[in-house]
Amino acid sequence: MNLYKMAFNNIRRRKLRSALTMLGIIIGVATIVVLVGITAGATSVVKEETSSLMYDVTISPSLSSGSSLMDNQTASKVESYPKLYNVTEFTGFQETINGNDVTIQGTNNWKQLKLKTGSSGVVVDSGVAEKLGYTVGSKVKIKDQDMTVTGIAKENGENIYVDQSLAKQMADNKVSAITARTYGDPKTVAEDLQNNITGVSAQTKSEKVAEVQDMVNQSMLFASIIASVGLLVGIISVINTMLISVMERTKQLGILKAIGFTNGEIMGSTLFEAGILGFLGAVIGVVIGAVGIFAAANALHFTDYMSEMLPVWLIVTVIVGSTVLSILAGLYPARRASKLNVVEALRDE
Amino acid sequence: MSNLIEFNDVWKTYKMGEEEVNALAGLDLTLKEGSFTAVMGPSGSGKSTFLHIAGILDMPTEGTFRIKGKDTSRLSSKEQAHLRRNEIGFVFQRFNLMPQLTALENVMLPMIDEDLEKAKKLMDRMGLAGKYNKRPGQLSGGEQQRVVISRALINDPSIVLADEPTGELDSKNADAIMQILQDLNKKDGVTIVVVTHNRESAEFADAIIEMKDGKIIS
């Protein structure tokens, strides 16, 4: 029988008291998990949806070049241009299948594509599917490539989406456009680029998208701050409970001292008890928060983003944080417990 | 036999509002190893304070108290705690058990090297066989006091200090408890000091000391 086991017993024996103490922590932690989770989810959604717009310039073959595709050599020149970063290639080209015109589109980001059925890989627009009678599993042959349709998009267009690398390969390693961020003013960079590399034209885009992403990041910080206030209230209730419990147990602590436990041991067991309260409260809070996140994800159709909404770092941070803060909250009561005068404590009824 | 505890002109002064009260007023006392002493006296005579200082629960205001030759005022609080745990066994008047623990857990609470068999054997000897898993609330006063004595003896202390151990017991149970203490003294050579105001209980001891106004009068 040691003091730590006894501290654990104290929590178990006073279930209602322990539950009420933990309630503050539970609510605080659950609020943090839900608020931060939803905001993180929303941030991911916004970032995904806008990432295709996150570029400053679009470089495509100039009209004078007489082709809608630029060869690999030109593309390499553009991509190694020093004032560009986050360079992304796009390849799209026309094909005729059974007399119907379709556009083959290379894509780097399947999440942006809204699917009606199936999964990513080879996705056809529902317009194409209707005209050509495609369903998931249908065989398609494009430029001597045998492919199987894996999904149907909601869009009623004329596109067939494949991985960008595959599209580029099918188009003899040519690309139709390159998007990139720029170092410095996009307009100047675009003009320089057109002057230095022949056969390309460059257009600039507004920076609104970056502003939107910044705003989402800000809202995440704001949500975290609000939720932290909730946790703070929970921690204060730990201080309160531990103080009451030390006062209630004055006589017991006196006995422990009389039979030879050191001040350090008594302080340690009190801190241990506070830490257990904080840890258990946080674990329960995370579980409740996770349920809340799941419900919210369903309601907001964010289910694709579950892993972003309930990140491991958040769970670890709140559990460790709540435990550490609870131990800190136990410090003052623990000091009081260890400094008790034995003779007076034994007289306590 | 060597000296186990020594009080050397010990004073203990408390402030009661404006007034200063001398709970101990120049106490001189030496108890040898293996002795069995009863301390008697009216309330306010200083006998409880005497026991608290003997048990290192309190420090003299003036004078020195030594246990096994060590001046307790020179020890750190950790060293004091270790002395209490290793050398001293306490038996309180109001039983003072942990209500949430079983009898066996209470006995083993201060145990330094956990040894279940030793604890059970000790409880059996105290007449507590079969009561291991009862909680203090389920035991009679006499049984609770036996648990307290078992706890006091679990680390084989050199001295047992008992503060009115029979104060809340009927005479039959009181005699049984005193008999146990006498046995411990005679058979195991444990030094025992009992503070009591019950003459019958005191008669079990080899020597009776009378206290009054913080001093020994006989």
PDB file of C-alpha atoms in Angstrom, chain B residues 54-127:
ATOM      1  CA  ALA B  54       9.001  12.103  22.551  1.00  0.00           C
ATOM      2  CA  GLY B  55       7.433  11.179  19.191  1.00  0.00           C
ATOM      3  CA  ILE B  56       9.204  14.021  17.316  1.00  0.00           C
ATOM      4  CA  LEU B  57       5.823  15.488  16.390  1.00  0.00           C
ATOM      5  CA  ASP B  58       6.778  18.654  18.221  1.00  0.00           C
ATOM      6  CA  MET B  59       9.986  20.426  19.213  1.00  0.00           C
ATOM      7  CA  PRO B  60      10.980  21.802  22.632  1.00  0.00           C
ATOM      8  CA  THR B  61      10.976  25.595  22.980  1.00  0.00           C
ATOM      9  CA  GLU B  62      14.043  25.249  25.200  1.00  0.00           C
ATOM     10  CA  GLY B  63      16.213  22.398  26.403  1.00  0.00           C
ATOM     11  CA  THR B  64      17.111  19.257  24.467  1.00  0.00           C
ATOM     12  CA  PHE B  65      15.361  16.038  23.690  1.00  0.00           C
ATOM     13  CA  ARG B  66      17.402  13.072  22.461  1.00  0.00           C
ATOM     14  CA  ILE B  67      16.277   9.767  21.028  1.00  0.00           C
ATOM     15  CA  LYS B  68      18.987   7.126  20.602  1.00  0.00           C
ATOM     16  CA  GLY B  69      21.438   9.907  21.398  1.00  0.00           C
ATOM     17  CA  LYS B  70      20.227  12.162  18.552  1.00  0.00           C
ATOM     18  CA  ASP B  71      19.196  15.727  19.362  1.00  0.00           C
ATOM     19  CA  THR B  72      15.920  15.968  17.410  1.00  0.00           C
ATOM     20  CA  SER B  73      16.098  19.748  16.980  1.00  0.00           C
ATOM     21  CA  ARG B  74      19.215  19.249  14.856  1.00  0.00           C
ATOM     22  CA  LEU B  75      17.517  16.866  12.419  1.00  0.00           C
ATOM     23  CA  SER B  76      15.965  17.877   9.100  1.00  0.00           C
ATOM     24  CA  SER B  77      12.241  17.264   8.693  1.00  0.00           C
ATOM     25  CA  LYS B  78      13.073  14.317   6.435  1.00  0.00           C
ATOM     26  CA  GLU B  79      15.371  12.758   9.043  1.00  0.00           C
ATOM     27  CA  GLN B  80      12.664  13.298  11.657  1.00  0.00           C
ATOM     28  CA  ALA B  81      10.137  11.523   9.440  1.00  0.00           C
ATOM     29  CA  HIS B  82      12.517   8.592   8.930  1.00  0.00           C
ATOM     30  CA  LEU B  83      13.057   8.283  12.691  1.00  0.00           C
ATOM     31  CA  ARG B  84       9.291   8.270  13.239  1.00  0.00           C
ATOM     32  CA  ARG B  85       8.848   5.617  10.611  1.00  0.00           C
ATOM     33  CA  ASN B  86      11.704   3.337  11.691  1.00  0.00           C
ATOM     34  CA  GLU B  87      12.030   3.748  15.435  1.00  0.00           C
ATOM     35  CA  ILE B  88       8.702   4.964  16.774  1.00  0.00           C
ATOM     36  CA  GLY B  89       5.256   3.380  16.812  1.00  0.00           C
ATOM     37  CA  PHE B  90       2.256   5.541  17.679  1.00  0.00           C
ATOM     38  CA  VAL B  91      -0.951   4.392  19.332  1.00  0.00           C
ATOM     39  CA  PHE B  92      -3.516   7.169  19.521  1.00  0.00           C
ATOM     40  CA  GLN B  93      -6.553   7.514  21.703  1.00  0.00           C
ATOM     41  CA  ARG B  94      -9.021   7.923  18.847  1.00  0.00           C
ATOM     42  CA  PHE B  95      -7.702   4.985  16.852  1.00  0.00           C
ATOM     43  CA  ASN B  96      -6.842   7.243  13.895  1.00  0.00           C
ATOM     44  CA  LEU B  97      -7.075   4.767  11.064  1.00  0.00           C
ATOM     45  CA  MET B  98      -7.603   5.577   7.395  1.00  0.00           C
ATOM     46  CA  PRO B  99     -11.325   4.939   6.929  1.00  0.00           C
ATOM     47  CA  GLN B 100     -10.992   4.167   3.222  1.00  0.00           C
ATOM     48  CA  LEU B 101      -8.406   1.422   3.695  1.00  0.00           C
ATOM     49  CA  THR B 102      -8.929  -2.130   4.951  1.00  0.00           C
ATOM     50  CA  ALA B 103      -7.448  -3.218   8.277  1.00  0.00           C
ATOM     51  CA  LEU B 104      -4.594  -4.971   6.467  1.00  0.00           C
ATOM     52  CA  GLU B 105      -3.922  -1.946   4.242  1.00  0.00           C
ATOM     53  CA  ASN B 106      -3.876   0.282   7.314  1.00  0.00           C
ATOM     54  CA  VAL B 107      -1.344  -1.973   8.988  1.00  0.00           C
ATOM     55  CA  MET B 108       0.826  -2.068   5.875  1.00  0.00           C
ATOM     56  CA  LEU B 109       0.587   1.664   5.141  1.00  0.00           C
ATOM     57  CA  PRO B 110       3.891   2.674   6.803  1.00  0.00           C
ATOM     58  CA  MET B 111       5.591  -0.655   5.998  1.00  0.00           C
ATOM     59  CA  ILE B 112       9.036  -0.055   4.529  1.00  0.00           C
ATOM     60  CA  ASP B 113       9.605  -3.454   2.883  1.00  0.00           C
ATOM     61  CA  GLU B 114       6.189  -4.700   1.820  1.00  0.00           C
ATOM     62  CA  ASP B 115       5.725  -8.133   3.308  1.00  0.00           C
ATOM     63  CA  LEU B 116       2.157  -9.408   3.332  1.00  0.00           C
ATOM     64  CA  GLU B 117       2.936 -12.499   5.418  1.00  0.00           C
ATOM     65  CA  LYS B 118       4.634 -10.467   8.126  1.00  0.00           C
ATOM     66  CA  ALA B 119       1.670  -8.099   8.326  1.00  0.00           C
ATOM     67  CA  LYS B 120      -0.831 -10.967   8.530  1.00  0.00           C
ATOM     68  CA  LYS B 121       1.218 -12.764  11.176  1.00  0.00           C
ATOM     69  CA  LEU B 122       1.337  -9.601  13.264  1.00  0.00           C
ATOM     70  CA  MET B 123      -2.424  -9.129  12.967  1.00  0.00           C
ATOM     71  CA  ASP B 124      -3.011 -12.765  13.891  1.00  0.00           C
ATOM     72  CA  ARG B 125      -0.939 -12.251  17.012  1.00  0.00           C
ATOM     73  CA  MET B 126      -3.092  -9.218  17.892  1.00  0.00           C
ATOM     74  CA  GLY B 127      -6.193 -11.377  17.615  1.00  0.00           C
TER      75      GLY B 127
END
